[in-house]
Coordinates of N, CA, C and O and ligand atoms in Angstrom, one line a residue:
M6 N 113.8 104.7 82.6 CA 113.9 105.0 84.1 C 113.0 103.6 84.9 O 112.1 103.1 84.2
S7 N 113.7 103.2 86.0 CA 113.3 101.9 86.4 C 111.6 102.2 87.0 O 111.4 103.4 87.5
K8 N 111.0 101.2 87.2 CA 109.7 101.2 87.7 C 109.5 101.7 89.4 O 110.3 101.1 90.1
R9 N 108.8 102.6 89.7 CA 108.6 103.0 90.9 C 107.1 102.7 91.3 O 106.3 103.2 90.6
Y10 N 106.9 102.3 92.3 CA 105.2 101.9 92.6 C 104.9 102.6 93.9 O 105.4 102.9 94.8
L11 N 103.6 102.9 93.7 CA 102.8 103.4 94.9 C 101.6 102.3 95.1 O 101.1 101.9 93.9
I12 N 101.5 101.7 96.0 CA 100.8 100.8 96.5 C 99.5 101.1 97.9 O 100.2 102.0 98.7
S13 N 98.3 100.8 97.6 CA 97.2 100.8 98.5 C 97.9 100.4 99.7 O 98.4 99.2 99.8
A14 N 97.7 101.0 100.9 CA 98.2 100.8 102.4 C 97.5 99.3 102.7 O 98.0 98.5 103.3
C15 N 96.1 99.3 102.4 CA 95.8 97.9 102.8 C 96.1 96.7 102.4 O 96.1 95.7 103.1
L16 N 96.8 97.0 101.3 CA 97.3 95.6 100.4 C 98.6 95.3 101.2 O 99.0 93.9 101.0
L17 N 99.1 96.0 101.9 CA 100.6 95.8 102.5 C 100.1 95.6 104.2 O 101.1 95.3 104.7
G18 N 99.1 95.3 104.3 CA 98.8 94.9 105.8 C 98.1 96.1 106.7 O 98.1 95.6 108.0
H19 N 98.1 97.1 106.3 CA 97.7 98.4 107.2 C 96.2 98.3 107.3 O 95.6 98.2 106.7
K20 N 95.7 98.3 108.6 CA 94.3 98.1 109.0 C 93.6 99.5 108.7 O 93.4 100.2 109.7
V21 N 93.4 99.9 107.3 CA 93.2 101.2 107.1 C 91.5 101.2 106.3 O 91.0 102.2 106.0
R22 N 91.1 100.3 106.3 CA 89.7 99.8 105.3 C 88.6 100.5 106.4 O 88.9 100.6 107.6
Y23 N 87.7 100.8 105.6 CA 86.5 101.2 106.2 C 86.0 100.5 107.3 O 85.4 100.8 108.4
D24 N 86.2 99.2 107.6 CA 85.8 98.1 108.6 C 87.1 97.9 109.6 O 87.1 97.0 110.4
G25 N 87.9 98.8 109.6 CA 89.1 98.4 110.3 C 90.1 97.2 110.1 O 91.0 96.9 110.8
Q26 N 89.8 96.6 108.9 CA 90.5 95.5 108.6 C 91.6 95.8 107.4 O 91.7 97.0 106.8
D27 N 92.4 94.8 107.2 CA 93.3 95.2 105.8 C 92.9 94.0 104.7 O 92.1 93.3 104.9
C28 N 93.7 94.3 103.5 CA 93.7 93.2 102.5 C 94.9 92.8 102.2 O 95.2 92.7 100.9
L29 N 95.7 92.4 103.3 CA 97.1 92.1 103.0 C 97.4 90.8 101.7 O 96.6 90.1 101.8
L30 N 98.2 91.4 101.0 CA 98.5 90.3 99.9 C 100.2 90.1 99.8 O 100.7 90.8 99.3
K31 N 100.4 89.3 100.6 CA 101.8 88.9 100.8 C 102.6 88.7 99.6 O 103.8 89.2 99.5
E32 N 102.1 88.2 98.6 CA 102.9 87.8 97.3 C 103.3 89.1 96.5 O 104.3 89.1 95.9
L33 N 102.4 90.2 97.2 CA 103.0 91.6 96.2 C 104.5 91.9 96.8 O 105.2 92.3 95.7
L34 N 104.8 91.7 98.0 CA 106.1 92.3 98.4 C 107.2 91.3 98.0 O 108.3 91.9 98.2
Q35 N 106.7 89.9 97.6 CA 107.9 89.1 97.0 C 108.4 89.7 95.8 O 109.5 89.1 95.6
H36 N 107.8 90.4 95.2 CA 108.3 90.9 93.8 C 108.8 92.4 94.0 O 109.1 92.9 92.8
L37 N 108.8 92.9 95.1 CA 109.3 94.5 95.0 C 110.4 94.7 96.2 O 110.1 94.2 97.4
L38 N 111.0 95.5 96.0 CA 112.3 95.8 96.9 C 111.8 97.0 97.7 O 110.9 97.9 97.3
P39 N 112.0 97.2 99.3 CA 111.7 98.2 99.8 C 111.9 99.6 99.3 O 111.0 100.6 99.3
D40 N 112.8 99.9 98.4 CA 113.1 101.1 97.9 C 112.5 101.1 96.7 O 112.5 102.5 96.2
Q41 N 111.6 100.4 96.1 CA 111.0 100.4 94.7 C 109.3 101.0 95.1 O 108.8 101.3 93.9
Y42 N 109.1 101.3 96.2 CA 107.7 101.6 96.6 C 107.2 102.6 97.8 O 108.1 102.5 98.5
V43 N 106.2 103.4 97.7 CA 105.8 103.9 98.7 C 104.0 103.6 98.9 O 103.8 102.8 97.9
S44 N 103.6 103.7 99.8 CA 102.2 103.2 100.2 C 101.5 104.2 101.2 O 102.2 105.0 102.0
L45 N 100.1 104.2 100.8 CA 99.2 105.1 101.6 C 97.8 104.8 101.5 O 97.6 104.1 100.3
C46 N 97.0 105.2 102.2 CA 95.6 105.2 102.2 C 94.9 106.5 101.8 O 95.1 107.4 102.5
P47 N 94.5 106.7 100.6 CA 93.9 108.0 100.2 C 92.5 108.5 101.2 O 92.6 109.5 101.3
E48 N 91.7 107.4 101.5 CA 90.7 108.0 102.3 C 91.3 108.5 103.8 O 90.7 109.4 104.2
I49 N 92.2 107.9 104.3 CA 92.8 108.1 105.7 C 93.6 109.7 105.2 O 93.3 110.6 106.0
S50 N 94.2 109.8 104.1 CA 94.8 111.0 104.1 C 94.1 112.2 103.6 O 94.2 113.3 103.6
G51 N 92.8 111.8 103.2 CA 91.6 112.9 102.9 C 91.1 113.2 104.4 O 90.3 114.0 104.3
G52 N 91.3 112.5 105.5 CA 90.8 113.0 106.6 C 89.8 112.0 107.2 O 89.1 112.3 108.3
L53 N 89.3 110.9 106.6 CA 88.4 110.0 107.1 C 89.0 109.0 108.1 O 90.2 108.9 108.2
A54 N 88.0 108.4 109.2 CA 88.3 107.9 110.2 C 88.5 106.3 109.9 O 88.0 105.8 109.0
I55 N 88.9 105.5 111.0 CA 89.1 104.2 111.0 C 88.3 103.6 112.2 O 88.7 104.2 113.2
P56 N 87.1 102.9 112.2 CA 86.5 102.5 111.1 C 85.7 103.7 110.5 O 85.3 104.9 111.4
R57 N 85.0 103.5 109.5 CA 84.3 104.6 109.0 C 82.7 103.9 108.1 O 83.1 102.9 107.7
P58 N 81.9 104.6 107.8 CA 81.0 104.0 107.1 C 81.4 103.8 105.8 O 82.0 104.4 105.1
P59 N 80.7 102.6 105.1 CA 81.1 102.2 103.7 C 80.7 103.4 102.7 O 79.5 104.1 103.1
A60 N 81.5 103.7 101.8 CA 80.9 104.9 100.7 C 80.8 104.3 99.3 O 81.8 103.4 99.1
E61 N 80.0 104.8 98.5 CA 80.3 104.2 96.9 C 79.8 105.6 96.3 O 79.5 106.6 96.7
I62 N 80.5 105.8 95.0 CA 80.0 106.7 94.0 C 78.7 106.6 93.6 O 78.4 105.5 93.2
Q63 N 78.0 107.6 93.6 CA 76.6 107.6 93.1 C 76.7 108.5 91.8 O 77.1 109.4 91.5
S64 N 76.0 107.5 90.9 CA 75.7 108.0 89.5 C 77.0 108.6 88.6 O 77.0 109.9 88.2
G65 N 78.1 107.9 88.7 CA 79.2 108.2 88.0 C 80.4 107.4 88.3 O 80.2 106.4 89.1
N66 N 81.5 108.0 88.1 CA 82.9 107.2 88.5 C 83.8 108.4 88.9 O 83.4 109.4 89.1
G67 N 85.2 108.1 89.4 CA 85.9 109.0 89.8 C 86.2 110.1 89.1 O 86.5 110.9 89.8
R68 N 86.3 109.8 87.6 CA 86.4 111.3 86.9 C 85.5 112.2 87.1 O 85.7 113.4 87.2
D69 N 84.1 111.7 87.3 CA 83.2 112.7 87.4 C 83.0 113.3 88.7 O 83.1 114.5 89.0
V70 N 83.5 112.5 89.8 CA 83.6 113.1 91.2 C 84.8 114.4 91.0 O 84.7 115.3 91.6
L71 N 85.7 114.1 90.4 CA 87.1 115.1 90.4 C 86.4 116.3 89.7 O 86.8 117.5 89.8
L72 N 85.4 116.0 88.9 CA 84.8 117.3 88.0 C 83.6 117.9 88.8 O 83.0 118.7 88.3
H73 N 83.3 117.3 90.0 CA 82.2 117.5 90.8 C 81.0 117.6 90.2 O 80.1 118.2 90.1
Q74 N 80.8 116.3 89.3 CA 79.6 116.2 88.7 C 79.1 114.6 89.1 O 78.0 114.0 88.5
A75 N 79.9 114.2 90.1 CA 79.1 113.0 90.8 C 79.5 113.1 92.2 O 80.7 113.7 92.7
N76 N 78.9 112.6 93.3 CA 79.3 112.4 94.4 C 79.7 110.8 95.0 O 79.2 109.9 94.6
V77 N 80.6 111.0 96.3 CA 80.7 110.0 96.9 C 79.9 110.0 98.1 O 80.1 111.1 98.8
V78 N 79.2 108.8 98.4 CA 78.1 109.2 99.7 C 78.3 108.0 100.5 O 78.6 106.7 99.9
D79 N 78.4 108.2 101.8 CA 78.5 107.0 102.6 C 77.1 106.4 102.9 O 75.9 106.7 102.4
I80 N 76.9 105.2 103.2 CA 75.7 104.4 103.7 C 74.6 105.1 104.4 O 73.6 104.9 104.4
N81 N 75.1 106.1 105.2 CA 74.3 107.0 106.0 C 73.8 108.2 105.4 O 72.8 108.9 105.9
G82 N 74.3 108.3 104.1 CA 73.8 109.5 103.2 C 74.7 110.7 103.3 O 74.3 111.8 102.8
T83 N 75.8 110.6 103.9 CA 76.6 111.7 104.0 C 77.4 111.9 102.9 O 78.3 110.9 102.6
D84 N 77.8 113.1 102.4 CA 78.4 113.1 101.0 C 79.9 113.5 101.5 O 80.3 114.2 102.3
V85 N 80.7 112.6 101.1 CA 82.2 112.6 101.6 C 83.0 112.7 100.4 O 84.3 112.6 100.3
S86 N 82.5 113.3 99.4 CA 83.2 113.5 98.1 C 84.4 114.5 98.6 O 85.6 114.3 97.8
E87 N 84.7 115.5 99.3 CA 85.6 116.3 99.3 C 86.8 115.8 100.1 O 87.8 115.8 99.7
A88 N 86.5 114.7 101.0 CA 87.5 113.9 101.7 C 88.1 113.1 100.6 O 89.3 112.8 100.5
F89 N 87.2 112.3 99.7 CA 88.0 111.6 98.7 C 88.7 112.3 97.8 O 89.8 111.8 97.4
I90 N 88.3 113.7 97.5 CA 89.2 114.3 96.4 C 90.3 114.8 97.1 O 91.5 114.8 96.7
Q91 N 90.4 115.3 98.4 CA 91.5 115.6 99.0 C 92.5 114.5 99.1 O 93.7 114.5 98.8
G92 N 91.9 113.1 99.5 CA 92.9 112.1 99.4 C 93.8 111.6 98.3 O 94.8 111.2 98.1
A93 N 92.8 111.9 97.2 CA 93.2 111.7 95.7 C 94.5 112.7 95.5 O 95.6 112.1 94.8
Y94 N 94.3 114.1 95.7 CA 95.4 114.7 95.6 C 96.7 114.8 96.7 O 97.6 114.7 96.1
A95 N 96.4 114.3 97.9 CA 97.5 113.8 98.8 C 98.3 112.6 98.2 O 99.3 112.7 98.3
T96 N 97.4 111.5 97.6 CA 98.4 110.6 96.9 C 99.1 110.9 95.7 O 100.1 110.5 95.6
L97 N 98.5 111.8 94.8 CA 99.0 112.4 93.8 C 100.3 112.9 94.3 O 101.5 112.9 93.5
D98 N 100.3 113.9 95.0 CA 101.5 114.7 95.5 C 102.6 113.8 96.1 O 104.1 113.8 95.7
L99 N 102.2 112.7 96.8 CA 103.3 111.7 97.4 C 103.8 111.0 95.9 O 105.1 110.6 95.9
A100 N 102.9 110.5 95.3 CA 103.4 109.8 94.0 C 104.4 110.8 93.1 O 105.6 110.3 92.7
Q101 N 104.1 111.9 92.8 CA 104.9 112.6 92.1 C 106.3 113.0 92.9 O 107.4 113.1 92.2
R102 N 106.4 113.2 94.3 CA 107.7 113.3 95.1 C 108.4 112.2 95.0 O 109.5 112.0 94.7
F103 N 107.7 111.1 94.9 CA 108.5 109.6 94.8 C 108.8 109.4 93.2 O 109.4 108.4 93.3
Q104 N 108.4 110.0 92.4 CA 108.5 109.8 90.7 C 108.0 108.3 90.6 O 108.6 107.6 89.8
V105 N 106.7 108.2 91.1 CA 106.3 107.0 90.8 C 105.7 106.6 89.4 O 105.3 107.8 88.9
T106 N 106.0 105.5 88.9 CA 105.7 105.4 87.6 C 104.4 104.2 87.3 O 103.6 104.1 86.5
H107 N 104.2 103.5 88.2 CA 103.1 102.4 88.4 C 102.5 102.7 90.0 O 103.0 102.8 90.9
A108 N 100.9 102.3 89.7 CA 100.4 102.2 91.2 C 99.8 101.1 91.2 O 99.0 100.5 90.1
I109 N 99.8 100.4 92.3 CA 99.0 98.9 92.4 C 98.0 99.4 93.3 O 98.3 99.5 94.6
L110 N 96.8 99.5 92.9 CA 95.7 99.8 93.9 C 94.5 98.8 93.8 O 94.3 98.2 93.1
K111 N 94.0 98.7 95.2 CA 93.0 97.6 95.6 C 91.8 97.8 94.8 O 91.2 98.9 94.4
A112 N 91.4 96.5 94.0 CA 90.5 96.7 93.2 C 89.0 96.9 94.0 O 88.9 96.6 95.1
H113 N 88.1 97.8 93.1 CA 86.7 98.0 93.4 C 86.4 99.2 94.4 O 85.3 99.5 94.7
S114 N 87.6 99.5 95.0 CA 87.4 100.5 96.0 C 86.9 102.0 95.4 O 87.1 102.2 94.4
P115 N 86.0 102.6 96.1 CA 85.6 104.0 95.5 C 86.9 105.0 95.4 O 86.8 105.8 94.5
S116 N 87.9 104.7 96.1 CA 89.2 105.5 95.8 C 90.1 104.8 94.9 O 90.5 105.4 93.9
C117 N 90.3 103.7 95.0 CA 91.5 102.9 94.4 C 91.0 102.1 93.5 O 92.1 101.6 92.5
G118 N 89.8 101.6 93.2 CA 89.4 100.8 92.3 C 89.9 101.4 90.6 O 89.9 102.5 90.4
S119 N 90.4 100.5 89.9 CA 90.5 101.0 88.7 C 90.1 100.3 87.3 O 90.1 100.6 86.2
D120 N 89.3 99.2 87.6 CA 88.5 98.4 86.4 C 86.9 98.6 86.9 O 86.5 98.8 85.9
L121 N 86.7 98.1 88.0 CA 85.2 98.1 88.3 C 85.4 98.6 89.8 O 85.9 98.5 90.5
I122 N 84.1 99.3 89.9 CA 83.6 99.9 91.2 C 82.0 99.4 91.8 O 81.5 99.0 90.7
Y123 N 81.8 99.6 92.7 CA 80.6 99.5 93.0 C 79.7 100.6 92.7 O 80.1 101.8 92.5
D124 N 78.3 100.3 92.4 CA 77.6 101.2 91.7 C 76.9 102.1 92.4 O 76.0 102.9 91.6
G125 N 76.9 102.3 93.6 CA 76.4 103.2 94.5 C 74.9 102.7 95.2 O 74.6 103.5 96.0
S126 N 74.7 101.5 94.8 CA 73.3 101.0 95.6 C 73.5 100.3 96.8 O 72.8 99.7 97.5
F127 N 74.9 100.0 97.1 CA 75.3 99.3 98.3 C 74.8 97.9 98.4 O 74.2 97.2 99.3
T128 N 74.6 97.3 97.2 CA 74.1 96.1 97.1 C 75.2 95.0 96.4 O 74.9 93.9 96.2
G129 N 76.4 95.5 96.5 CA 77.6 94.7 95.8 C 77.6 94.7 94.3 O 78.5 94.0 93.9
T130 N 76.8 95.3 93.8 CA 76.7 95.4 92.2 C 77.8 96.3 91.8 O 78.1 97.5 92.2
K131 N 78.7 95.7 90.7 CA 80.0 96.5 90.2 C 79.6 97.0 89.0 O 78.8 96.2 88.1
I132 N 80.1 98.2 88.5 CA 80.1 98.6 87.1 C 81.6 98.9 86.7 O 82.5 99.2 87.5
Q133 N 81.8 99.1 85.4 CA 83.0 99.6 85.1 C 83.2 100.9 85.4 O 82.5 101.9 85.1
G134 N 84.6 101.3 85.8 CA 84.7 102.7 86.2 C 86.0 102.6 87.2 O 86.4 101.4 87.6
Q135 N 86.5 103.9 87.3 CA 87.8 103.9 88.3 C 87.3 104.5 89.4 O 86.3 105.4 89.6
G136 N 87.8 104.5 90.6 CA 87.7 105.5 91.8 C 88.6 106.5 91.7 O 89.3 107.0 90.7
V137 N 88.2 107.7 92.6 CA 88.7 109.0 92.5 C 90.2 108.9 92.4 O 90.7 109.5 91.5
T138 N 91.0 108.4 93.2 CA 92.4 108.5 93.3 C 93.0 107.9 92.0 O 93.8 108.3 91.4
A139 N 92.4 106.6 91.7 CA 92.9 105.6 90.6 C 92.8 106.7 89.3 O 93.6 107.0 88.3
A140 N 91.6 107.4 89.0 CA 91.5 108.3 88.0 C 92.3 109.6 87.9 O 93.2 109.8 86.9
L141 N 92.7 110.4 89.2 CA 93.5 111.2 89.2 C 94.8 111.0 88.8 O 95.6 111.5 88.2
L142 N 95.3 109.6 89.4 CA 96.6 109.1 89.1 C 96.7 108.9 87.5 O 97.9 109.2 87.2
Q143 N 95.9 108.1 87.0 CA 95.9 108.1 85.3 C 95.9 109.2 84.9 O 96.7 109.2 83.7
Q144 N 95.2 110.1 85.1 CA 95.3 111.6 84.5 C 96.6 112.2 84.4 O 96.9 113.0 83.6
H145 N 97.5 111.8 85.4 CA 98.7 112.6 85.4 C 99.8 111.3 85.0 O 100.9 111.5 85.4
G146 N 99.5 110.4 84.0 CA 100.4 109.5 83.5 C 101.0 108.3 84.3 O 101.8 107.9 83.8
I147 N 100.6 108.1 85.3 CA 100.7 107.0 86.1 C 100.0 106.0 85.6 O 98.8 105.9 85.6
M148 N 100.8 104.7 85.3 CA 100.2 103.5 85.0 C 99.4 102.9 86.2 O 99.9 102.4 87.0
V149 N 98.1 102.8 86.3 CA 97.3 102.1 87.4 C 96.7 100.8 87.1 O 96.5 100.5 86.2
M150 N 97.1 100.0 88.1 CA 96.5 98.4 87.8 C 96.1 98.0 89.2 O 96.3 98.4 90.2
T151 N 95.2 97.1 89.1 CA 94.8 96.5 90.3 C 95.8 95.3 90.6 O 96.7 95.1 90.0
E152 N 95.6 95.1 92.1 CA 96.7 93.9 92.5 C 96.7 92.6 91.7 O 97.7 92.0 91.7
H153 N 95.4 92.2 91.1 CA 95.5 91.0 90.4 C 96.2 91.1 89.0 O 96.7 90.4 88.5
E154 N 95.8 92.4 88.5 CA 96.7 92.8 87.4 C 98.3 92.9 87.5 O 98.8 92.4 86.6
F155 N 98.7 93.5 88.6 CA 100.1 93.2 88.7 C 100.7 91.9 88.9 O 101.7 91.5 88.1
L156 N 100.0 90.9 89.6 CA 100.5 89.5 89.7 C 100.3 89.1 88.4 O 101.1 88.0 88.1
Q157 N 99.2 89.0 87.7 CA 99.1 88.2 86.4 C 100.2 88.6 85.4 O 100.8 88.0 84.7
Q158 N 100.5 89.8 85.4 CA 101.3 90.7 84.3 C 102.9 90.0 84.8 O 103.9 89.6 83.9
L159 N 103.0 89.5 86.0 CA 104.4 89.2 86.5 C 104.4 87.7 85.9 O 105.5 87.1 85.4
K160 N 103.4 87.0 85.6 CA 103.1 85.5 85.3 C 103.3 85.4 83.7 O 104.0 84.7 83.2
V161 N 102.9 86.4 83.0 CA 103.1 86.5 81.4 C 104.3 87.1 81.4 O 105.0 86.3 80.5
R162 N 104.8 88.1 81.9 CA 106.3 88.5 81.5 C 107.3 88.6 83.0 O 107.4 89.8 83.5
P163 N 107.8 87.6 83.2 CA 108.5 87.3 84.5 C 109.8 88.4 84.5 O 110.3 88.8 83.4
E164 N 110.0 89.4 85.6 CA 110.9 90.3 85.5 C 112.2 90.0 86.3 O 111.8 89.2 87.0
Ligands
SF4_221 FE1 92.7 100.4 101.1 FE2 92.6 102.3 99.2 FE3 90.3 101.8 100.8 FE4 92.7 102.9 102.0 S1 91.2 103.8 100.4 S2 91.4 101.2 102.4 S3 94.2 102.0 100.5 S4 91.3 100.3 99.1

């Protein structure tokens, strides 16, 4: 089966980040055809606004949030776990409808991060772990990678 991708919307230049900005990485699209990918922002799909207060997972990782064993809390102390979980399931639904095989998700986000995430202290400290959406997609057999891992893989194994 040919590879089909889901990409974090902010990486494609959509201004959906918590601060109303994007994380455009033009290089990504140089390697993908328009019919090879879909994109979305899990946090917006979960009902959060642009802009919104930054949020981090407290005392756990995305897997723990999906099990209701940890929470995502914004910098004002508001628990936004349910929005993150809803956004993760909306992303999974789109991925399954499009028969996505791989996800290229923005590194370090509490939704999209897949190698390191912020530790919940809002000090910029990162710990190993996945965001909520990254964890759910991986649990359903989708190969999840950061944008850096995707580009690095192309350099090692050009397609
Ligand atoms: Fe980007 Fe994901 Fe954060 Fe949305 S949730 S702004 S797609 S990193």
